[in-house]
mmCIF file of C-alpha atoms in Angstrom:
data_model
loop_
_atom_site.group_PDB
_atom_site.id
_atom_site.type_symbol
_atom_site.label_atom_id
_atom_site.label_comp_id
_atom_site.label_asym_id
_atom_site.label_seq_id
_atom_site.Cartn_x
_atom_site.Cartn_y
_atom_site.Cartn_z
ATOM 1 C CA MET A 19 19.848 -31.050 179.652
ATOM 2 C CA GLN A 20 22.623 -29.045 180.827
ATOM 3 C CA ALA A 21 22.745 -25.886 178.763
ATOM 4 C CA PRO A 22 26.353 -25.479 177.146
ATOM 5 C CA VAL A 23 26.334 -21.775 178.141
ATOM 6 C CA LEU A 24 28.245 -20.167 181.177
ATOM 7 C CA VAL A 25 26.053 -17.657 183.095
ATOM 8 C CA ASP A 26 26.667 -15.597 186.076
ATOM 9 C CA VAL A 27 25.253 -17.144 189.349
ATOM 10 C CA ASP A 28 26.156 -15.103 192.330
ATOM 11 C CA GLY A 29 29.401 -14.135 190.932
ATOM 12 C CA THR A 30 30.266 -17.738 189.694
ATOM 13 C CA ALA A 31 30.290 -18.900 186.169
ATOM 14 C CA ARG A 32 28.005 -22.033 185.972
ATOM 15 C CA ARG A 33 26.184 -23.983 183.293
ATOM 16 C CA PRO A 34 22.407 -24.107 184.026
ATOM 17 C CA TRP A 35 20.136 -27.073 183.710
ATOM 18 C CA ILE A 36 16.820 -27.074 181.587
ATOM 19 C CA THR A 37 14.086 -29.446 182.548
ATOM 20 C CA TRP A 38 11.092 -29.500 180.104
ATOM 21 C CA PHE A 39 8.089 -31.421 179.068
ATOM 22 C CA THR A 40 7.187 -31.655 175.346
ATOM 23 C CA ASP A 41 4.182 -32.972 173.512
ATOM 24 C CA CYS A 42 4.830 -35.908 171.199
ATOM 25 C CA ALA A 43 2.103 -35.068 168.819
ATOM 26 C CA THR A 44 2.725 -31.495 168.169
ATOM 27 C CA ASN A 45 6.297 -30.948 169.174
ATOM 28 C CA ALA A 46 5.077 -28.067 171.553
ATOM 29 C CA ILE A 47 6.943 -27.446 174.635
ATOM 30 C CA THR A 48 4.397 -27.667 177.430
ATOM 31 C CA GLY A 49 6.439 -26.952 180.692
ATOM 32 C CA VAL A 50 9.951 -25.762 181.469
ATOM 33 C CA ALA A 51 12.012 -25.141 184.578
ATOM 34 C CA VAL A 52 15.481 -23.641 184.749
ATOM 35 C CA THR A 53 17.985 -24.288 187.671
ATOM 36 C CA PRO A 54 21.420 -22.899 188.100
ATOM 37 C CA VAL A 55 22.834 -26.265 189.206
ATOM 38 C CA HIS A 56 22.132 -29.782 188.923
ATOM 39 C CA PRO A 57 18.393 -30.278 188.921
ATOM 40 C CA SER A 58 16.412 -32.274 191.535
ATOM 41 C CA ARG A 59 12.822 -33.536 192.122
ATOM 42 C CA GLU A 60 11.950 -29.994 192.802
ATOM 43 C CA SER A 61 12.789 -28.839 189.364
ATOM 44 C CA VAL A 62 10.662 -31.885 187.853
ATOM 45 C CA LEU A 63 7.771 -30.933 189.982
ATOM 46 C CA SER A 64 8.019 -27.412 188.881
ATOM 47 C CA ALA A 65 8.216 -28.153 185.261
ATOM 48 C CA LEU A 66 5.393 -30.578 185.644
ATOM 49 C CA ARG A 67 3.084 -28.031 187.131
ATOM 50 C CA SER A 68 3.788 -25.473 184.245
ATOM 51 C CA ALA A 69 3.158 -28.371 181.768
ATOM 52 C CA VAL A 70 -0.181 -29.239 183.250
ATOM 53 C CA LEU A 71 -1.620 -25.706 183.937
ATOM 54 C CA ARG A 72 -3.248 -23.956 180.926
ATOM 55 C CA ASP A 73 -3.724 -20.516 182.542
ATOM 56 C CA ASP A 74 -1.362 -17.551 182.091
ATOM 57 C CA PRO A 75 1.520 -17.510 181.761
ATOM 58 C CA TYR A 76 1.554 -21.328 180.910
ATOM 59 C CA GLY A 77 -1.200 -21.706 178.338
ATOM 60 C CA PRO A 78 -2.762 -22.568 176.141
ATOM 61 C CA PHE A 79 -0.643 -25.740 175.979
ATOM 62 C CA GLY A 80 -1.538 -28.179 179.084
ATOM 63 C CA GLY A 81 -3.745 -30.661 180.729
ATOM 64 C CA LEU A 82 -2.977 -33.939 182.307
ATOM 65 C CA PRO A 83 -1.165 -36.394 179.828
ATOM 66 C CA GLU A 84 -2.057 -40.011 179.479
ATOM 67 C CA LYS A 85 1.580 -40.992 179.605
ATOM 68 C CA VAL A 86 4.962 -39.566 180.542
ATOM 69 C CA ARG A 87 8.208 -41.229 179.084
ATOM 70 C CA VAL A 88 11.207 -40.885 181.016
ATOM 71 C CA ASP A 89 14.879 -41.949 180.538
ATOM 72 C CA ARG A 90 15.576 -43.588 183.828
ATOM 73 C CA GLY A 91 16.664 -40.491 185.611
ATOM 74 C CA LYS A 92 16.635 -40.766 189.150
ATOM 75 C CA ASP A 93 14.927 -37.287 189.694
ATOM 76 C CA PHE A 94 11.943 -38.559 187.397
ATOM 77 C CA LEU A 95 11.729 -41.770 189.307
ATOM 78 C CA SER A 96 11.943 -40.359 192.810
ATOM 79 C CA ARG A 97 9.289 -41.274 195.350
ATOM 80 C CA THR A 98 8.054 -37.786 195.317
ATOM 81 C CA VAL A 99 7.640 -37.449 191.552
ATOM 82 C CA THR A 100 6.008 -40.944 191.058
ATOM 83 C CA ALA A 101 3.567 -40.307 193.880
ATOM 84 C CA ALA A 102 2.596 -37.168 192.149
ATOM 85 C CA PHE A 103 2.020 -39.010 188.786
ATOM 86 C CA ASP A 104 -0.081 -41.538 190.657
ATOM 87 C CA LEU A 105 -2.050 -39.059 192.198
ATOM 88 C CA LEU A 106 -2.832 -37.399 189.117
ATOM 89 C CA ASP A 107 -3.564 -40.682 187.295
ATOM 90 C CA VAL A 108 -0.789 -40.481 184.889
ATOM 91 C CA SER A 109 1.147 -43.558 183.809
ATOM 92 C CA VAL A 110 4.987 -43.421 183.637
ATOM 93 C CA GLU A 111 7.000 -45.312 181.095
ATOM 94 C CA ASP A 112 10.653 -45.923 182.149
ATOM 95 C CA LEU A 113 12.536 -46.390 178.924
ATOM 96 C CA PRO A 114 15.550 -48.778 178.708
ATOM 97 C CA ALA A 115 18.871 -47.368 178.969
ATOM 98 C CA TYR A 116 20.806 -46.108 176.026
ATOM 99 C CA THR A 117 17.668 -45.720 173.891
ATOM 100 C CA PRO A 118 17.450 -42.113 173.020
ATOM 101 C CA HIS A 119 15.357 -43.005 169.751
ATOM 102 C CA LEU A 120 12.428 -43.907 171.978
ATOM 103 C CA LYS A 121 12.037 -40.226 173.036
ATOM 104 C CA GLY A 122 13.256 -38.579 169.876
ATOM 105 C CA THR A 123 11.003 -35.546 170.372
ATOM 106 C CA VAL A 124 12.730 -34.288 173.270
ATOM 107 C CA GLU A 125 16.049 -35.322 172.120
ATOM 108 C CA GLY A 126 15.526 -33.350 168.899
ATOM 109 C CA LEU A 127 14.599 -30.391 170.813
ATOM 110 C CA ASN A 128 17.859 -30.392 172.841
ATOM 111 C CA ARG A 129 19.703 -30.517 169.760
ATOM 112 C CA ALA A 130 17.593 -27.716 168.095
ATOM 113 C CA VAL A 131 17.864 -25.334 171.186
ATOM 114 C CA GLU A 132 21.620 -25.385 171.055
ATOM 115 C CA SER A 133 21.985 -24.858 167.345
ATOM 116 C CA MET A 134 19.231 -22.358 167.125
ATOM 117 C CA PHE A 135 19.591 -20.279 170.324
ATOM 118 C CA LEU A 136 22.301 -21.198 172.837
ATOM 119 C CA ALA A 137 25.269 -21.229 170.401
ATOM 120 C CA ALA A 138 24.580 -17.324 169.736
ATOM 121 C CA LEU A 139 24.733 -16.595 173.530
ATOM 122 C CA PRO A 140 27.737 -15.065 175.047
ATOM 123 C CA GLY A 141 29.621 -17.668 177.177
ATOM 124 C CA TYR A 142 28.814 -20.541 174.813
ATOM 125 C CA ALA A 143 31.145 -23.168 176.099
ATOM 126 C CA ARG A 144 31.580 -25.112 172.859
ATOM 127 C CA GLN A 145 32.709 -22.241 170.772
ATOM 128 C CA PRO A 146 35.915 -22.872 168.939
ATOM 129 C CA ARG A 147 38.771 -20.863 170.269
ATOM 130 C CA PRO A 148 41.793 -19.686 168.394
ATOM 131 C CA GLY A 149 45.186 -21.351 169.235
ATOM 132 C CA LYS A 150 45.574 -23.962 171.731
ATOM 133 C CA ARG A 151 43.878 -22.610 174.750
ATOM 134 C CA ALA A 152 40.073 -23.611 175.022
ATOM 135 C CA SER A 153 39.415 -21.161 177.895
ATOM 136 C CA ARG A 154 36.897 -18.252 177.276
ATOM 137 C CA PRO A 155 38.275 -14.842 177.149
ATOM 138 C CA LYS A 156 38.733 -12.898 180.476
ATOM 139 C CA ASP A 157 36.828 -9.875 179.294
ATOM 140 C CA GLU A 158 33.735 -11.837 178.182
ATOM 141 C CA VAL A 159 30.576 -10.584 179.940
ATOM 142 C CA LEU A 160 28.281 -13.355 181.013
ATOM 143 C CA LEU A 161 24.539 -13.312 181.136
ATOM 144 C CA SER A 162 23.031 -13.311 184.620
ATOM 145 C CA PHE A 163 20.807 -16.181 185.385
ATOM 146 C CA GLU A 164 17.769 -14.092 185.289
ATOM 147 C CA ASP A 165 18.617 -12.684 181.883
ATOM 148 C CA PHE A 166 19.327 -16.280 180.582
ATOM 149 C CA THR A 167 15.903 -17.455 181.665
ATOM 150 C CA VAL A 168 14.168 -14.579 180.246
ATOM 151 C CA ARG A 169 15.805 -15.154 176.935
ATOM 152 C CA LEU A 170 15.044 -18.921 177.046
ATOM 153 C CA LEU A 171 11.376 -18.688 177.846
ATOM 154 C CA ALA A 172 11.018 -16.109 174.961
ATOM 155 C CA TRP A 173 12.808 -18.584 172.701
ATOM 156 C CA THR A 174 10.326 -21.173 174.108
ATOM 157 C CA SER A 175 7.335 -18.954 173.145
ATOM 158 C CA TRP A 176 8.806 -18.530 169.449
ATOM 159 C CA TRP A 177 9.230 -22.164 169.100
ATOM 160 C CA ASN A 178 5.441 -22.876 170.070
ATOM 161 C CA THR A 179 3.884 -19.962 168.201
ATOM 162 C CA GLU A 180 6.095 -19.099 165.236
ATOM 163 C CA HIS A 181 8.587 -22.001 164.407
ATOM 164 C CA HIS A 182 7.503 -24.519 161.758
ATOM 165 C CA PRO A 183 8.939 -27.832 162.523
ATOM 166 C CA ALA A 184 9.175 -30.244 159.455
ATOM 167 C CA PRO A 185 7.057 -33.146 160.892
ATOM 168 C CA LEU A 186 4.157 -30.591 161.217
ATOM 169 C CA ARG A 187 4.060 -29.907 157.580
ATOM 170 C CA GLY A 188 3.937 -26.133 157.682
ATOM 171 C CA LYS A 189 2.048 -25.674 160.951
ATOM 172 C CA THR A 190 3.213 -24.330 164.123
ATOM 173 C CA PRO A 191 2.985 -26.163 167.302
ATOM 174 C CA LEU A 192 0.244 -23.861 168.320
ATOM 175 C CA GLU A 193 -1.708 -24.457 165.235
ATOM 176 C CA ALA A 194 -1.256 -28.250 165.507
ATOM 177 C CA TRP A 195 -2.519 -28.012 169.134
ATOM 178 C CA GLN A 196 -5.620 -26.038 168.292
ATOM 179 C CA ASP A 197 -6.567 -28.283 165.454
ATOM 180 C CA ASP A 198 -6.280 -31.449 167.449
ATOM 181 C CA PRO A 199 -9.818 -32.489 168.826
ATOM 182 C CA THR A 200 -8.628 -34.529 171.693
ATOM 183 C CA PRO A 201 -10.383 -33.541 175.034
ATOM 184 C CA LEU A 202 -8.138 -32.259 177.780
ATOM 185 C CA ARG A 203 -8.114 -33.009 181.575
ATOM 186 C CA ASP A 204 -7.574 -29.995 183.580
ATOM 187 C CA VAL A 205 -6.692 -29.728 187.275
ATOM 188 C CA PRO A 206 -7.353 -26.787 189.405
ATOM 189 C CA ALA A 207 -4.044 -24.856 190.428
ATOM 190 C CA ALA A 208 -4.796 -25.359 194.093
ATOM 191 C CA ASP A 209 -5.308 -29.270 193.850
ATOM 192 C CA LEU A 210 -2.201 -29.358 191.447
ATOM 193 C CA TRP A 211 -0.006 -27.672 193.889
ATOM 194 C CA THR A 212 -1.303 -29.993 196.733
ATOM 195 C CA PHE A 213 -0.709 -33.201 194.583
ATOM 196 C CA THR A 214 3.086 -31.986 193.775
ATOM 197 C CA LEU A 215 4.093 -31.475 197.257
ATOM 198 C CA GLU A 216 5.915 -34.020 199.408
ATOM 199 C CA ASP A 217 4.216 -35.489 202.230
ATOM 200 C CA ALA A 218 5.768 -35.457 205.806
ATOM 201 C CA GLY A 219 3.226 -37.118 207.704
ATOM 202 C CA THR A 220 1.062 -35.830 210.649
ATOM 203 C CA ARG A 221 2.151 -33.502 213.534
ATOM 204 C CA THR A 222 0.450 -32.136 216.511
ATOM 205 C CA LEU A 223 -0.017 -28.190 216.501
ATOM 206 C CA THR A 224 1.303 -26.687 219.700
ATOM 207 C CA THR A 225 1.557 -23.074 221.033
ATOM 208 C CA ARG A 226 5.130 -23.048 219.254
ATOM 209 C CA GLY A 227 3.714 -23.982 215.881
ATOM 210 C CA VAL A 228 4.368 -27.110 213.971
ATOM 211 C CA ARG A 229 7.486 -29.134 214.733
ATOM 212 C CA PHE A 230 9.213 -30.415 211.470
ATOM 213 C CA ARG A 231 12.807 -31.479 211.057
ATOM 214 C CA LYS A 232 13.622 -30.314 214.477
ATOM 215 C CA ARG A 233 12.638 -26.727 213.813
ATOM 216 C CA ASP A 234 9.468 -24.677 214.417
ATOM 217 C CA TYR A 235 7.217 -23.292 211.780
ATOM 218 C CA VAL A 236 4.667 -20.631 212.687
ATOM 219 C CA GLY A 237 1.685 -18.803 210.918
ATOM 220 C CA PRO A 238 -0.919 -16.266 211.799
ATOM 221 C CA TRP A 239 -3.798 -18.736 211.308
ATOM 222 C CA MET A 240 -2.546 -20.976 214.104
ATOM 223 C CA THR A 241 -4.136 -18.662 216.832
ATOM 224 C CA GLY A 242 -6.434 -20.806 218.975
ATOM 225 C CA GLN A 243 -5.798 -24.144 216.976
ATOM 226 C CA ALA A 244 -3.118 -25.707 219.456
ATOM 227 C CA GLY A 245 -3.788 -29.428 219.941
ATOM 228 C CA ILE A 246 -5.257 -30.472 216.677
ATOM 229 C CA GLN A 247 -3.501 -32.872 214.410
ATOM 230 C CA VAL A 248 -2.244 -31.580 211.035
ATOM 231 C CA ARG A 249 -0.588 -33.025 208.104
ATOM 232 C CA VAL A 250 2.599 -31.343 206.722
ATOM 233 C CA ARG A 251 3.372 -31.102 202.983
ATOM 234 C CA PHE A 252 6.231 -29.130 201.609
ATOM 235 C CA MET A 253 8.266 -28.456 198.281
ATOM 236 C CA PRO A 254 11.485 -30.365 198.278
ATOM 237 C CA HIS A 255 14.500 -28.068 199.325
ATOM 238 C CA HIS A 256 12.257 -25.312 199.921
ATOM 239 C CA ASP A 257 12.737 -25.493 203.726
ATOM 240 C CA HIS A 258 11.715 -21.863 204.553
ATOM 241 C CA ARG A 259 7.933 -22.786 204.380
ATOM 242 C CA ILE A 260 5.681 -25.639 204.677
ATOM 243 C CA GLU A 261 2.127 -26.193 203.830
ATOM 244 C CA VAL A 262 -0.174 -27.452 206.467
ATOM 245 C CA TYR A 263 -3.571 -29.457 206.106
ATOM 246 C CA HIS A 264 -6.117 -30.881 208.646
ATOM 247 C CA ALA A 265 -5.047 -34.519 209.218
ATOM 248 C CA VAL A 266 -8.630 -35.792 209.342
ATOM 249 C CA THR A 267 -10.533 -33.681 206.748
ATOM 250 C CA GLY A 268 -7.702 -32.799 204.537
ATOM 251 C CA ARG A 269 -8.741 -29.162 204.450
ATOM 252 C CA TYR A 270 -5.948 -26.710 203.740
ATOM 253 C CA LEU A 271 -5.230 -24.686 206.959
ATOM 254 C CA GLY A 272 -2.307 -22.306 205.642
ATOM 255 C CA SER A 273 1.302 -22.038 205.216
ATOM 256 C CA ALA A 274 3.801 -21.693 207.920
ATOM 257 C CA ASP A 275 7.015 -20.072 207.817
ATOM 258 C CA LEU A 276 10.307 -20.981 209.592
ATOM 259 C CA ALA A 277 10.516 -19.332 213.070
ATOM 260 C CA ASP A 278 13.517 -17.316 214.059
ATOM 261 C CA GLN A 279 14.803 -17.505 210.448
ATOM 262 C CA ALA A 280 18.394 -16.230 210.122
ATOM 263 C CA THR A 281 19.226 -12.823 208.337
ATOM 264 C CA GLU A 282 20.746 -12.790 204.939
ATOM 265 C CA GLU A 283 24.047 -11.592 206.712
ATOM 266 C CA GLN A 284 24.107 -14.645 208.943
ATOM 267 C CA VAL A 285 23.330 -17.035 205.897
ATOM 268 C CA SER A 286 26.199 -15.432 203.836
ATOM 269 C CA ALA A 287 28.536 -15.759 206.880
ATOM 270 C CA VAL A 288 27.618 -19.543 207.212
ATOM 271 C CA ARG A 289 28.231 -20.103 203.616
ATOM 272 C CA ARG A 290 31.652 -18.551 203.614
ATOM 273 C CA ALA A 291 32.552 -20.504 206.612
ATOM 274 C CA ARG A 292 31.306 -23.835 204.898
ATOM 275 C CA ALA A 293 33.321 -22.869 201.874
ATOM 276 C CA ALA A 294 36.540 -22.242 203.897
ATOM 277 C CA ARG A 295 35.981 -25.519 205.731
ATOM 278 C CA SER A 296 35.570 -27.366 202.504
ATOM 279 C CA ARG A 297 38.702 -25.889 200.924
ATOM 280 C CA ARG A 298 40.796 -26.754 204.166
ATOM 281 C CA LEU A 299 39.243 -30.349 204.108
ATOM 282 C CA LYS A 300 40.006 -30.604 200.351
ATOM 283 C CA LYS A 301 43.543 -29.345 200.898
ATOM 284 C CA ASP A 302 44.209 -31.894 203.731
ATOM 285 C CA LEU A 303 42.869 -34.807 201.645
ATOM 286 C CA GLU A 304 45.044 -34.000 198.711
ATOM 287 C CA ALA A 305 48.152 -33.799 201.029
ATOM 288 C CA SER A 306 47.143 -37.198 202.649
ATOM 289 C CA GLN A 307 46.816 -38.816 199.184
ATOM 290 C CA ARG A 308 50.235 -37.807 198.120
ATOM 291 C CA GLU A 309 52.559 -40.646 198.864
ATOM 292 C CA ARG A 310 56.080 -41.155 197.598
ATOM 293 C CA TYR A 311 58.112 -44.346 197.543
ATOM 294 C CA ALA A 312 61.852 -44.794 196.977
ATOM 295 C CA ALA A 313 62.762 -45.815 193.469
ATOM 296 C CA ALA A 314 64.203 -49.492 193.535
ATOM 297 C CA THR A 315 67.002 -50.637 191.417
ATOM 298 C CA GLN A 316 66.878 -54.094 193.056
ATOM 299 C CA ALA A 317 64.442 -56.453 194.566
ATOM 300 C CA GLU A 318 63.411 -54.935 197.925
ATOM 301 C CA PRO A 319 60.416 -54.144 199.925
ATOM 302 C CA PRO A 320 58.739 -50.696 199.184
ATOM 303 C CA ARG A 321 60.213 -47.859 201.055
ATOM 304 C CA ARG A 322 57.704 -45.134 202.058
ATOM 305 C CA LEU A 323 59.480 -41.662 201.825
ATOM 306 C CA GLY A 324 58.425 -38.577 203.979
ATOM 307 C CA ALA A 325 60.405 -38.154 207.359
ATOM 308 C CA LEU A 326 58.836 -36.127 210.223
ATOM 309 C CA THR A 327 60.410 -34.739 213.285
ATOM 310 C CA GLY A 328 58.939 -35.843 216.657
ATOM 311 C CA ALA A 329 57.604 -32.316 217.178
ATOM 312 C CA GLN A 330 55.932 -32.277 213.881
ATOM 313 C CA ALA A 331 54.184 -35.776 214.432
ATOM 314 C CA GLU A 332 52.892 -34.718 217.938
ATOM 315 C CA ALA A 333 51.664 -31.385 216.635
ATOM 316 C CA GLU A 334 49.710 -32.999 213.756
ATOM 317 C CA LEU A 335 48.326 -35.728 216.068
ATOM 318 C CA ALA A 336 47.125 -33.121 218.546
ATOM 319 C CA GLN A 337 45.588 -31.170 215.897
ATOM 320 C CA SER A 338 43.695 -34.301 214.593
ATOM 321 C CA ALA A 339 42.570 -35.114 218.109
ATOM 322 C CA ALA A 340 41.268 -31.520 218.708
ATOM 323 C CA GLY A 341 39.180 -31.892 215.710
ATOM 324 C CA THR A 342 37.538 -35.126 216.647
ATOM 325 C CA ALA A 343 37.343 -35.008 220.532
ATOM 326 C CA LEU A 344 33.815 -34.153 221.605
ATOM 327 C CA SER A 345 34.902 -32.889 224.985
ATOM 328 C CA ASP A 346 37.131 -30.033 223.281
ATOM 329 C CA LEU A 347 34.042 -28.830 221.669
ATOM 330 C CA ALA A 348 32.005 -28.601 224.823
ATOM 331 C CA MET A 349 31.309 -25.338 226.458
ATOM 332 C CA PRO A 350 34.189 -24.096 228.863
ATOM 333 C CA ASP A 351 31.887 -23.931 231.828
ATOM 334 C CA LEU A 352 30.695 -27.743 231.392
ATOM 335 C CA ILE A 353 30.154 -29.257 234.659
ATOM 336 C CA PRO A 354 31.320 -32.873 234.915
ATOM 337 C CA PRO A 355 28.480 -35.244 236.193
ATOM 338 C CA ALA A 356 28.117 -35.899 239.878
ATOM 339 C CA ALA A 357 29.765 -39.028 241.644
ATOM 340 C CA PRO A 358 27.344 -41.966 241.561
ATOM 341 C CA PRO A 359 25.801 -43.313 244.743
ATOM 342 C CA ALA A 360 28.375 -44.939 247.129
ATOM 343 C CA ASP A 361 26.882 -48.492 246.732
ATOM 344 C CA TRP A 362 27.377 -48.413 243.085
ATOM 345 C CA ARG A 363 30.362 -50.404 241.710
ATOM 346 C CA THR A 364 31.714 -47.792 239.424
ATOM 347 C CA PRO A 365 34.786 -48.385 237.258
ATOM 348 C CA ALA A 366 37.941 -46.268 238.111
ATOM 349 C CA SER A 367 38.057 -44.837 234.740
ATOM 350 C CA LEU A 368 34.528 -43.402 235.121
ATOM 351 C CA ALA A 369 34.892 -42.384 238.654
ATOM 352 C CA ALA A 370 37.784 -40.215 237.635
ATOM 353 C CA LEU A 371 35.418 -38.132 235.338
ATOM 354 C CA THR A 372 32.976 -37.249 238.064
ATOM 355 C CA THR A 373 32.953 -34.255 240.255
ATOM 356 C CA PRO A 374 33.744 -35.398 243.890
ATOM 357 C CA GLY A 375 31.998 -33.767 246.881
ATOM 358 C CA ARG A 376 28.867 -32.740 245.041
ATOM 359 C CA PRO A 377 25.482 -33.979 246.481
ATOM 360 C CA ARG A 378 24.504 -37.029 244.817
ATOM 361 C CA PRO A 379 21.040 -38.632 244.497
ATOM 362 C CA LEU A 380 20.194 -41.368 246.612
ATOM 363 C CA PRO A 381 18.446 -44.778 245.410
ATOM 364 C CA SER A 382 14.810 -44.614 245.607
ATOM 365 C CA GLY A 383 13.391 -45.852 248.769
ATOM 366 C CA ARG A 384 16.390 -45.053 250.963
ATOM 367 C CA ASP A 385 16.765 -42.421 253.530
ATOM 368 C CA CYS A 386 20.452 -42.266 253.341
ATOM 369 C CA ALA A 387 23.297 -44.011 251.807
ATOM 370 C CA PRO A 388 24.886 -46.832 253.498
ATOM 371 C CA ALA A 389 28.296 -46.133 255.327
ATOM 372 C CA VAL A 390 31.363 -47.548 253.291
ATOM 373 C CA PRO A 391 34.983 -46.973 253.534
ATOM 374 C CA ASP A 392 36.364 -44.133 251.581
ATOM 375 C CA GLY A 393 38.107 -45.207 248.495
ATOM 376 C CA PRO A 394 38.638 -44.211 244.693
ATOM 377 C CA GLY A 395 35.461 -42.822 243.323
ATOM 378 C CA ARG A 396 33.616 -43.026 246.821
ATOM 379 C CA GLN A 397 32.817 -40.799 249.622
ATOM 380 C CA ALA A 398 31.934 -41.346 253.092
ATOM 381 C CA ALA A 399 28.328 -41.557 253.817
ATOM 382 C CA PRO A 400 26.723 -38.462 255.551
ATOM 383 C CA SER A 401 25.743 -39.079 259.164
ATOM 384 C CA THR A 402 22.354 -38.421 260.642
ATOM 385 C CA THR A 403 21.409 -36.623 264.045
ATOM 386 C CA ASP A 404 18.374 -36.573 265.971
ATOM 387 C CA GLU A 405 16.542 -33.608 267.468
ATOM 388 C CA ASP A 406 18.793 -33.391 270.650
ATOM 389 C CA GLY A 407 21.823 -33.222 268.339
ATOM 390 C CA ASP A 408 23.174 -36.560 269.282
ATOM 391 C CA ALA A 409 24.796 -38.637 266.320
#
């Protein structure tokens, strides 16, 4: 669910998303994950791990469920998440659309967390405002994302250990969980971590590390291991690190970090440049979509308005061409390709782009190029001399 609360995320007010798993029998919240922006399969896998593990700080609720109900969300039905459920031997029930009553436990939790907890936080987005303006006060201090997560986890602990839901008849979810004699299926944390990673196939370990998505990843354990076949697994969107396993035995070898990783200053500069480019493109898009036509008082074809001078048209066309021509993006000292061999029939349009006078490779099996008349895109064949200097 998207929390109706604005929190401070790197200086920007955002509404975080909550992904959690609940136990239908005891109303207990078994796992939770919070993301500042729209969740992805990574948040689902994080919440799944916290829902299955029973060690601190996740316990005592946990263990592998027999069935998981999802509401047709693309994140829950992604290939990575479904593969993790298959490896864990958990069946997934994809509920029909527009049937919230089939997952009433989590729907009731979504309503309860808003009325019992979120509505009292600063930045609550659905708070009635005086007057006609619905915006929040400018002097309102928002919670940071870290503070919001701390308070949400504390409320989750209160819900599980102190709250008495009506369906449990006076028991807390913890008491109902402890009174349930159903045996639990536990998974070691290391195995669970492996099962919930996305598989990227096999690679060859070289002296430069592991090549993944056109980037090199290195680790101290790789010394003396060059040449072996390894299997790469990774957490979605966590592209700073990968996990490496032996391709044949499946043995865990170690983690590998991105080589030549950019500094925080460089990353911040790139993000600012991307934001500026995004604003510029959005502004150009809005300008291109503003079209005006003349009002008609009689039947006539539509007349588009918006006159330009010749200089304005040429300047805009030149600016558009500069942003799309790849030759303008090339390095200033780019050397054009050499002229082709003289016996090749080269179109004049391509011959004009080559560099005349540069040595050119000869066709294989020939000592020299045949003599041909000079012409566009052609050069005279070089002459040969014997040891006496005669031609």
